mmCIF file of C-alpha atoms and ligand atoms in Angstrom:
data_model
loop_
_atom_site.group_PDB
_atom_site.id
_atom_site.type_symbol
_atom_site.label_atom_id
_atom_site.label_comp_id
_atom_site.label_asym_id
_atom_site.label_seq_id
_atom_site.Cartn_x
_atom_site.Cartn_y
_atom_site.Cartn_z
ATOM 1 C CA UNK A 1 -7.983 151.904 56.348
ATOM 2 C CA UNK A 2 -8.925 151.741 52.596
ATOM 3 C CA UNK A 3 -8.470 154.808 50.788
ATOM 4 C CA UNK A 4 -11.857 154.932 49.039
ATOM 5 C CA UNK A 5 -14.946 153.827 50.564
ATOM 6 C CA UNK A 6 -17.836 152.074 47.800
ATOM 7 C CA UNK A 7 -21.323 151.541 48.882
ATOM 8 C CA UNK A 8 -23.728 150.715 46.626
ATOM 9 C CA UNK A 9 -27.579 152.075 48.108
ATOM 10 C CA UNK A 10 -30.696 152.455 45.843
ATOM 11 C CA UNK A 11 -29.512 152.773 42.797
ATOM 12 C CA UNK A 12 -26.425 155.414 43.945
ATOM 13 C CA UNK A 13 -22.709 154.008 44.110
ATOM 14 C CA UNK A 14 -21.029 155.971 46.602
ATOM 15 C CA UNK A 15 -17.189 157.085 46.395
ATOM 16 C CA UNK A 16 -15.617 158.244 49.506
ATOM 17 C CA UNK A 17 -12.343 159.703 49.264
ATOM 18 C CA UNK A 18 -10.986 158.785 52.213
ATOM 19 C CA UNK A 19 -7.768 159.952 53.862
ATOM 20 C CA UNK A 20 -9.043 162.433 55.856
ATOM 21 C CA UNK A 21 -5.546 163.059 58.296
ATOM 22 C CA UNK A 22 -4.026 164.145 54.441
ATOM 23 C CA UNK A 23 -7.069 166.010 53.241
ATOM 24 C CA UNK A 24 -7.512 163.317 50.834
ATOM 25 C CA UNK A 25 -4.796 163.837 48.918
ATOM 26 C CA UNK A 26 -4.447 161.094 46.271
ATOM 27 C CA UNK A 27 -1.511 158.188 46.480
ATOM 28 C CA UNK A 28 -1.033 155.616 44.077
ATOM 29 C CA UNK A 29 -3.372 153.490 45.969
ATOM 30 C CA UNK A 30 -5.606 155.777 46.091
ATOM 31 C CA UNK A 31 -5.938 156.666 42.869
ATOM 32 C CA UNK A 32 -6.178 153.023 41.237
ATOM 33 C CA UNK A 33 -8.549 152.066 43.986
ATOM 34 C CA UNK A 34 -10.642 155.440 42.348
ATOM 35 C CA UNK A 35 -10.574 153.872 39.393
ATOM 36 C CA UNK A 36 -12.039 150.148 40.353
ATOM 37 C CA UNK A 37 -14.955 151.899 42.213
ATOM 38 C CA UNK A 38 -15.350 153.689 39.014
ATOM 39 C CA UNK A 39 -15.032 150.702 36.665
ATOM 40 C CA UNK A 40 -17.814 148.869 39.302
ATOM 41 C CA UNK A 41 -20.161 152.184 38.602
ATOM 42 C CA UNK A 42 -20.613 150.479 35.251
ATOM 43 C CA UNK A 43 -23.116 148.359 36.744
ATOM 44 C CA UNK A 44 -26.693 148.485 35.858
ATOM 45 C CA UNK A 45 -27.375 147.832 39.405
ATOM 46 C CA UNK A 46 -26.115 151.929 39.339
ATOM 47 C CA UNK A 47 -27.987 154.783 38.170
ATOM 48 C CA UNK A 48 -26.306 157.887 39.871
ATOM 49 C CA UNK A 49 -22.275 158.339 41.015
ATOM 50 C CA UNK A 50 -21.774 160.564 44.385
ATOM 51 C CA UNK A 51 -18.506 161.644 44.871
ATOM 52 C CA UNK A 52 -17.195 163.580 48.368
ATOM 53 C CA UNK A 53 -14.271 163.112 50.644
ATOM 54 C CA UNK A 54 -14.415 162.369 54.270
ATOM 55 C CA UNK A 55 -13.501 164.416 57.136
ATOM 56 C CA UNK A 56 -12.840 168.166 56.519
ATOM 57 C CA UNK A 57 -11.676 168.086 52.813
ATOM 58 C CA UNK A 58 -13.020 166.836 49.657
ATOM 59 C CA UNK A 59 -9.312 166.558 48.514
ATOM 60 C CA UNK A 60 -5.808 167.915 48.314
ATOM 61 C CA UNK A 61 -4.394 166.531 45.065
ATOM 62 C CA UNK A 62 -2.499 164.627 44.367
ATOM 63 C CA UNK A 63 -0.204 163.835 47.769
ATOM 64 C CA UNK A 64 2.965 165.754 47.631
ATOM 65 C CA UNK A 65 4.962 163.387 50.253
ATOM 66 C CA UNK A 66 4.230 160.256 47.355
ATOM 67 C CA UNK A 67 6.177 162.734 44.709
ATOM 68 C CA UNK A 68 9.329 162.835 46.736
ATOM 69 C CA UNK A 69 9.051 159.398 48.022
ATOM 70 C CA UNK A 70 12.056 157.448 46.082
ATOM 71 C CA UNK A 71 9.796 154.435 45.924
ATOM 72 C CA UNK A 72 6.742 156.358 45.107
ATOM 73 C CA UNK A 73 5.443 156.335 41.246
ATOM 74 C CA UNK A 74 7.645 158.874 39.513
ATOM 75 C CA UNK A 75 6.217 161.747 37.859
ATOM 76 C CA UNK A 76 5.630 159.814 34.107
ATOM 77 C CA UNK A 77 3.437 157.610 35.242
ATOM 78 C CA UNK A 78 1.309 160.229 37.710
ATOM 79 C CA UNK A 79 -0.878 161.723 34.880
ATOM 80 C CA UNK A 80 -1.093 158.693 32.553
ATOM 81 C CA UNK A 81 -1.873 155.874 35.237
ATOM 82 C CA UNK A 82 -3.871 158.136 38.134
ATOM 83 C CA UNK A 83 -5.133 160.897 36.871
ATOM 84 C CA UNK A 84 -6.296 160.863 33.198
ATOM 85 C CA UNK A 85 -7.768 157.477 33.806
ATOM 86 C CA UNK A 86 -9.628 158.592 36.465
ATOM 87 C CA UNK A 87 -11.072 161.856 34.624
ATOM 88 C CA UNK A 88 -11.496 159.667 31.019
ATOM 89 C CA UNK A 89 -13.822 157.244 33.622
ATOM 90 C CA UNK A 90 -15.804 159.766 35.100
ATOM 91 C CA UNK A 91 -16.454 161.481 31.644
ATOM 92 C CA UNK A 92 -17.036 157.771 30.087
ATOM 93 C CA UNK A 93 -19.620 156.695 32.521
ATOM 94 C CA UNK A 94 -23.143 156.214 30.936
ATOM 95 C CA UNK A 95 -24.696 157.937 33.661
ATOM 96 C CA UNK A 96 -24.319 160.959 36.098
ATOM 97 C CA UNK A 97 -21.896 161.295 38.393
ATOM 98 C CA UNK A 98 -22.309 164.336 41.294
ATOM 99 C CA UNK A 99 -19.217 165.706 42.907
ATOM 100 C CA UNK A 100 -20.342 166.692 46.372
ATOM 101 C CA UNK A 101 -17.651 169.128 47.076
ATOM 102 C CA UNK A 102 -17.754 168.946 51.035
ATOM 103 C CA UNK A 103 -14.552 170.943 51.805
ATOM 104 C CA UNK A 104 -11.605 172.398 49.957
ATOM 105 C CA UNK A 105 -10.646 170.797 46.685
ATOM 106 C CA UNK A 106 -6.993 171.464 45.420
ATOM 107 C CA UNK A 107 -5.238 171.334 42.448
ATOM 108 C CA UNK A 108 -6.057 167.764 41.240
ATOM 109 C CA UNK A 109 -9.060 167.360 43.690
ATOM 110 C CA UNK A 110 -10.197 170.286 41.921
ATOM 111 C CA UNK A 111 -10.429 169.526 38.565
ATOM 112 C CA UNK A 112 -11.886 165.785 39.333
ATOM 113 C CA UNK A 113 -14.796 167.344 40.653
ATOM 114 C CA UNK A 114 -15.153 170.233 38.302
ATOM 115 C CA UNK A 115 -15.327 167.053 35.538
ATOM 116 C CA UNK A 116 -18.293 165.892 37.260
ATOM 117 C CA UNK A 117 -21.719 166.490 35.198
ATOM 118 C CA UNK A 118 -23.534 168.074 38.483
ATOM 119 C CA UNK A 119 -21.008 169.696 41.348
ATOM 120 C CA UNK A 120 -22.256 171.046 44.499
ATOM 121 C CA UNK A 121 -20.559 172.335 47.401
ATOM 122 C CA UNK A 122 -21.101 173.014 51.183
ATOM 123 C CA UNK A 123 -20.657 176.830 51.996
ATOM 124 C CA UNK A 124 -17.519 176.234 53.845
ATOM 125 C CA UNK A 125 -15.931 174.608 50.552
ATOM 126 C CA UNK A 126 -13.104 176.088 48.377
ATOM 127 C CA UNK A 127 -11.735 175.440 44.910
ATOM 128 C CA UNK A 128 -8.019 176.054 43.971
ATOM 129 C CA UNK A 129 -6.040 175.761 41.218
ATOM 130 C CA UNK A 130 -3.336 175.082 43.307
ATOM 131 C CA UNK A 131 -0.439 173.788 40.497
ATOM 132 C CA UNK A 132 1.006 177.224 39.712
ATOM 133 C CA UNK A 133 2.104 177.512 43.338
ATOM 134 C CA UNK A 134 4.317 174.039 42.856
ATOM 135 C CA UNK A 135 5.863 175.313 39.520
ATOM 136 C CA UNK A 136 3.332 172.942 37.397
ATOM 137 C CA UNK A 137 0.659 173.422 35.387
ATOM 138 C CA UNK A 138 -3.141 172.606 35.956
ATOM 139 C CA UNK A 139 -4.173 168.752 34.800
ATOM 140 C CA UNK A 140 -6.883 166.594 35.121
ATOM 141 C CA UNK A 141 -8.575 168.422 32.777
ATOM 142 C CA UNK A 142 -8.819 171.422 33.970
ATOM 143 C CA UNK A 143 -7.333 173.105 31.044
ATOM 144 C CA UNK A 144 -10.089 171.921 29.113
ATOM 145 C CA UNK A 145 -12.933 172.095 31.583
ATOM 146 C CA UNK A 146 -12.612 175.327 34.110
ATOM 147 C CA UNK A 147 -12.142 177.686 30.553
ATOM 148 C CA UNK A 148 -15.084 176.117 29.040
ATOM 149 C CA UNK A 149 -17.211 176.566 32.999
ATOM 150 C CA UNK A 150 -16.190 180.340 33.634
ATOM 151 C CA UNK A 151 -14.439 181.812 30.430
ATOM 152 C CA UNK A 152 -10.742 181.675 29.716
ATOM 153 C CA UNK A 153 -9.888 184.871 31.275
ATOM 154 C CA UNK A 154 -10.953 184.057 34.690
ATOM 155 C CA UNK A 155 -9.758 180.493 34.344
ATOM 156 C CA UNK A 156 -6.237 181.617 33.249
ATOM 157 C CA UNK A 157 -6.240 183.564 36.247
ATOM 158 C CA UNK A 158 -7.127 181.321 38.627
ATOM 159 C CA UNK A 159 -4.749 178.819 36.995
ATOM 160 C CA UNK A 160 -1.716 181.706 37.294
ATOM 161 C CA UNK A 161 -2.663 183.055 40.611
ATOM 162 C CA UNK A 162 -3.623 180.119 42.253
ATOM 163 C CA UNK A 163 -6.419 182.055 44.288
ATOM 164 C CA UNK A 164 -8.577 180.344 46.386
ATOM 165 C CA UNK A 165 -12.341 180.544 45.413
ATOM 166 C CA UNK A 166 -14.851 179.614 48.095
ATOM 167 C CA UNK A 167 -17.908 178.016 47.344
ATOM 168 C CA UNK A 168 -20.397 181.090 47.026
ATOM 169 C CA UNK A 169 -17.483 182.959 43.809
ATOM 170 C CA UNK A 170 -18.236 179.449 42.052
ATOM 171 C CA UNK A 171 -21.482 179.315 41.852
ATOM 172 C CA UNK A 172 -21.784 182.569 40.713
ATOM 173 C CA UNK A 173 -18.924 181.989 38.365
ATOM 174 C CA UNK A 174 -20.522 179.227 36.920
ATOM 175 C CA UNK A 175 -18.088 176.576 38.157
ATOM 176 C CA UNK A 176 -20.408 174.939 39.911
ATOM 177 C CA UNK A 177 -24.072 174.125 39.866
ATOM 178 C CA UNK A 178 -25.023 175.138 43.397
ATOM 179 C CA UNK A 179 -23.950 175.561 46.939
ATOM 180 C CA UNK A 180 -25.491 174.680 50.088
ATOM 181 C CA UNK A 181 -25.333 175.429 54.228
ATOM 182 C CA UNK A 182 -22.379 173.079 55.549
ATOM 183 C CA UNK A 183 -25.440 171.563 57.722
ATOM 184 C CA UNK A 184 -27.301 170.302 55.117
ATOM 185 C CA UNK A 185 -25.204 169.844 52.457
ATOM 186 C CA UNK A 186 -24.815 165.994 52.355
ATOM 187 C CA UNK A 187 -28.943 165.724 52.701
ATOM 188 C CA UNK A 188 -29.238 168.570 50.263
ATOM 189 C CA UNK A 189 -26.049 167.007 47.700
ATOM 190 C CA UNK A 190 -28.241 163.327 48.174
ATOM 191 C CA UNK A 191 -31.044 164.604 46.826
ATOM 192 C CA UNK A 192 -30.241 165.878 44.081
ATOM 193 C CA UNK A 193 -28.103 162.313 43.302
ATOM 194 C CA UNK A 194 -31.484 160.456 44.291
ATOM 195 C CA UNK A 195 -33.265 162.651 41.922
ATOM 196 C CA UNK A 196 -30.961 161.779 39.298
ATOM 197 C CA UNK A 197 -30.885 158.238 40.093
ATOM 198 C CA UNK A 198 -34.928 157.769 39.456
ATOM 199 C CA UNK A 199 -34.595 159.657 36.316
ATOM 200 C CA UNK A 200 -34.485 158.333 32.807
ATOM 201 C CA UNK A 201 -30.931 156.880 32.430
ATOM 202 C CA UNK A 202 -30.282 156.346 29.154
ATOM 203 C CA UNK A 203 -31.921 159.840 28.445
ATOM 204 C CA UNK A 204 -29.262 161.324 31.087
ATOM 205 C CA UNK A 205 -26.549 159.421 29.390
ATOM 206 C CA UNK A 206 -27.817 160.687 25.900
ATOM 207 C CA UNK A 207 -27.102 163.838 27.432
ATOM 208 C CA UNK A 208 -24.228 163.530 28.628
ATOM 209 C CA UNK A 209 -22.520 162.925 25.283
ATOM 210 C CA UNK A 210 -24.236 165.254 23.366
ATOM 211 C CA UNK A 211 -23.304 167.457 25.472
ATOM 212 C CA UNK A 212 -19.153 166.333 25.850
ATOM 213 C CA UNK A 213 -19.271 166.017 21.709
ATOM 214 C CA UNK A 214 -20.220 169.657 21.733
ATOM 215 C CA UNK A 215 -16.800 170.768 22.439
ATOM 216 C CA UNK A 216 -15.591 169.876 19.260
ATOM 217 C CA UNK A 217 -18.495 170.449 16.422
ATOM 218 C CA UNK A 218 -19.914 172.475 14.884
ATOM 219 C CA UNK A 219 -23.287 173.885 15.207
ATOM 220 C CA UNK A 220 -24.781 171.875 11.989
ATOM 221 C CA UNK A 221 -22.661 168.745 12.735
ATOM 222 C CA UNK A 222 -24.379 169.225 16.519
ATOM 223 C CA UNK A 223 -27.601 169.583 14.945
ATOM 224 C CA UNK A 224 -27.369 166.155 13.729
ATOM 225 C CA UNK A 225 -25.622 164.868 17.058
ATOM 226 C CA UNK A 226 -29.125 165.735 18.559
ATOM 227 C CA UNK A 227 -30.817 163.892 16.062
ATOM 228 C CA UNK A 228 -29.247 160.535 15.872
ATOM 229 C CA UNK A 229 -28.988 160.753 19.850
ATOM 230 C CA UNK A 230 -32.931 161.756 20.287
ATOM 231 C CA UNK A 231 -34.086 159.286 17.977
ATOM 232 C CA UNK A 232 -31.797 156.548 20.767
ATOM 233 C CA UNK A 233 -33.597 158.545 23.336
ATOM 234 C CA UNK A 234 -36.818 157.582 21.810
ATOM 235 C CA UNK A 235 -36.063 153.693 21.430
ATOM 236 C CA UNK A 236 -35.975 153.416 25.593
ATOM 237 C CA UNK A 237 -38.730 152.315 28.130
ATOM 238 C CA UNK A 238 -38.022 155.290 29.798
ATOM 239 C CA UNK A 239 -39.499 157.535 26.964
ATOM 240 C CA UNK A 240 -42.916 155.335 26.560
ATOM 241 C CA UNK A 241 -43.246 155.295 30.343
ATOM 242 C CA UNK A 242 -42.379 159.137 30.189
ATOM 243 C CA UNK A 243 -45.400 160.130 27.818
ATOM 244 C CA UNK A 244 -47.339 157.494 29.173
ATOM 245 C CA UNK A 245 -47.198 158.364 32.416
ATOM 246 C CA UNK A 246 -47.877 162.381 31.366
ATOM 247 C CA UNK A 247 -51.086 161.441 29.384
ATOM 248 C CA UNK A 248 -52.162 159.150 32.237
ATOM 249 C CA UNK A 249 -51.540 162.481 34.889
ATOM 250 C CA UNK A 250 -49.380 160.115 36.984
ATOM 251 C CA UNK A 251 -45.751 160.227 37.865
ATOM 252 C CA UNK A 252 -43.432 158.195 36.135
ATOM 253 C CA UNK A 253 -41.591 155.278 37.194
ATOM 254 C CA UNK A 254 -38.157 155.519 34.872
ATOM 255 C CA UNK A 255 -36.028 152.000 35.111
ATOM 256 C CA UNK A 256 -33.085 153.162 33.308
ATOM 257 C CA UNK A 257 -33.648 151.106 30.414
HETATM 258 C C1 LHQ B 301 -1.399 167.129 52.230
HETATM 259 C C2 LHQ B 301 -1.742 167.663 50.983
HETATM 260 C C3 LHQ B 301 -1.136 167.144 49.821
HETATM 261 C C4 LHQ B 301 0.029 165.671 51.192
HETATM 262 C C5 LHQ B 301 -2.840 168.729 52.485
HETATM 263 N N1 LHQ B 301 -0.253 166.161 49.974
HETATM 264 N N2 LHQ B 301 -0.522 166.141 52.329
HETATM 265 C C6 LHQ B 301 0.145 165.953 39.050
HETATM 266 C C7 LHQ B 301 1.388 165.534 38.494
HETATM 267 C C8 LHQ B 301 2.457 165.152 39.342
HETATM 268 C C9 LHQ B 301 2.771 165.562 40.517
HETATM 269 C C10 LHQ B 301 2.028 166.411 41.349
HETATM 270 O O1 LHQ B 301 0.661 166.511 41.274
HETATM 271 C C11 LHQ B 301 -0.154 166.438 40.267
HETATM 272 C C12 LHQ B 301 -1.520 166.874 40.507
HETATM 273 C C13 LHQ B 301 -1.763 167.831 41.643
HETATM 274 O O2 LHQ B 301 -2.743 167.680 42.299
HETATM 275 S S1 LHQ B 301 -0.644 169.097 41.923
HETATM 276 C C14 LHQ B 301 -1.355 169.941 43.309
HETATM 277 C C15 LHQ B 301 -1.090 169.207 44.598
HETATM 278 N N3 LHQ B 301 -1.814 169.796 45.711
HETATM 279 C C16 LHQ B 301 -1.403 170.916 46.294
HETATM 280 O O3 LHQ B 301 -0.446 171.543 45.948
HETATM 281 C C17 LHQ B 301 -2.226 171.348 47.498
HETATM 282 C C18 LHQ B 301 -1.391 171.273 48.743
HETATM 283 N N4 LHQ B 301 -2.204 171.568 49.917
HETATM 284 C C19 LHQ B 301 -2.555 172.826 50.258
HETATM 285 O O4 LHQ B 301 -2.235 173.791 49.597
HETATM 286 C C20 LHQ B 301 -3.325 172.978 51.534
HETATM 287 O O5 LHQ B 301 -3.109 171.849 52.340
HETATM 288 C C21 LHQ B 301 -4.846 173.124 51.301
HETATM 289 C C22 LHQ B 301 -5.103 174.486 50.639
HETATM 290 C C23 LHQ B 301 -5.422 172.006 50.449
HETATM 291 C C24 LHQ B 301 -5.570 173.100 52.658
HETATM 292 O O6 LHQ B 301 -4.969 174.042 53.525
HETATM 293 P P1 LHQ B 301 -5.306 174.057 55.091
HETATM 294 O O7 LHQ B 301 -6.767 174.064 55.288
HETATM 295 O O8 LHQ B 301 -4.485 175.141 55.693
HETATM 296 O O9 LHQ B 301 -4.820 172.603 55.607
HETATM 297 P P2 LHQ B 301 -3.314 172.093 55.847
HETATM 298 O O10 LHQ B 301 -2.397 172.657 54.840
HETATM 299 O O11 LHQ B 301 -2.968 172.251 57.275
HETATM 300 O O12 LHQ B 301 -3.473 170.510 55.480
HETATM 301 C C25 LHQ B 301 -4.075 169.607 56.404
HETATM 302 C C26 LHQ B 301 -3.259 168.336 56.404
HETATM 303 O O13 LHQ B 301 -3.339 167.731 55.120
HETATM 304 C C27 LHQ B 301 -1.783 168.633 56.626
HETATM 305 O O14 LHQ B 301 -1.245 167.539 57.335
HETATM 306 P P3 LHQ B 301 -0.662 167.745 58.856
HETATM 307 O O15 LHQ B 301 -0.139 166.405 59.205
HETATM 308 O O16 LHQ B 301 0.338 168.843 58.798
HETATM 309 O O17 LHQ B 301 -1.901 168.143 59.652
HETATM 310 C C28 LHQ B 301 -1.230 168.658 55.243
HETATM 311 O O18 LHQ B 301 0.133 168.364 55.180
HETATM 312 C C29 LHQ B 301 -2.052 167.579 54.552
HETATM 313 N N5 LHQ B 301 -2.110 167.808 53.137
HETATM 314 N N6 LHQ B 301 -2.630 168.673 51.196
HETATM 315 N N7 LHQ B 301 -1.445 167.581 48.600
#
């Protein structure tokens, strides 16, 4: 069974986590196979990422039987060759990538999906910072994102404590963009990623790191950001077919170029 499922349907590369009987918890394999599907998301053939796990879980983290295996990867090369390539990937991409949060997410799994530029979760999903109860210390960028999502009180709590936090406490913490009914959630999470996927691309994109840059400028140097970025904004299709298409009072039909 291959530990990440890739399907590539209108314009939407999906990413299945899948190890369901470990709650998805990532392996070596695992985690460079993450990385592939994410390298192949580069395509132009792809205009919106969707990421979930299968089964119960969205994931565990990273698998705790691979840390103690004697054969397993050794905790050096755990961060460098799994995990921060993953997260540097999904932040790189030049277009948006949804984490549909279908179950819990844990410690790792967590902060993959919180990375994501849209998250949703089903009702029945949970987020938890679950390092401190192992004796480490939050990675995957979670130090970095979950302060700058809900405050750095709240995140250095969660990061200490370890506390689970169901769906319904992130949204209204601001960790996530929105939950929905288990029932619906994968229609609901797929069309908001179909949405996405007929938007303007490069505009999204744009966005994107704008946005990312933010962290680290100031409000004049930002200023500009917006500038040079708006006037590539303004070079695409997408923008002519954009004000065309609201002058002509008909919908748009964005191409991602
Ligand atoms: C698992 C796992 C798992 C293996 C559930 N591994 N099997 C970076 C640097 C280097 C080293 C370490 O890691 C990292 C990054 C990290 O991600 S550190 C954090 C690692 N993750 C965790 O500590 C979470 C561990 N899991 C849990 O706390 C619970 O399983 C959660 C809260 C996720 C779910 O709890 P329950 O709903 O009660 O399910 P469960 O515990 O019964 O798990 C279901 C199955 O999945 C079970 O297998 P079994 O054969 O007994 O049915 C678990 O053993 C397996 N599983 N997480 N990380």
């Amino acid at each position: 069974m291959t530990p990440v499922l890739f399907e590539i349907k209108n314009g939407i590369a999906f990413i299945t986590l899948n190890r369901p009987e470990k709650f998805n918890a990532f392996n070596r394999e695992m985690a460079l196979l993450m990385q592939e599907k994410l390298d192949e998301s580069k395509s132009d053939s792809v205009r919106c990422v969707y990421i979930t796990g299968a089964g119960k879980a969205f994931c565990a983290g990273q698998d705790l039987a691979e840390v103690v295996d004697p054969n397993g990867p050794g905790m050096q090369r755990i961060l460098s060759e799994h995990y921060n390539p993953i997260v540097a990937r999904i932040r790189d991409l030049e277009k948006p990538v949804v984490a549909a949060v279908n179950g819990v997410a844990a410690g790792a799994g967590a902060n993959i999906a919180l990375c994501c530029d849209v998250v949703v979760a089903a009702e029945s999903a949970s987020f938890i910072q679950a390092f401190s109860k192992i004796g480490l210390i939050p990675d995957s960028g979670g130090t970095h994102t979950l302060p700058r999502l809900i405050g750095w009180q709240k995140a250095s709590a969660l990061m200490m404590l370890g506390d689970k936090v169901t769906a319904a406490e992130a949204e209204r913490l601001g960790m996530i963009y929105k939950v929905f009914a288990t029932d619906s959630f994968s229609e609901e999470a797929v069309k908001i990623a179909t949405t996405l996927s007929q938007m303007p691309t490069k505009g999204l994109a744009y966005t994107k790191q704008v946005l990312s840059m933010s962290f680290t400028t100031t409000f004049e140097e930002q200023l500009n950001d917006e500038d040079v970025f708006q006037q590539k904004a303004a070079q695409t299709e997408d923008y002519k077919e954009g004000v065309a298409a609201f002058l002509e009072k008909r919908q748009p039909v964005f191409k991602g170029k």
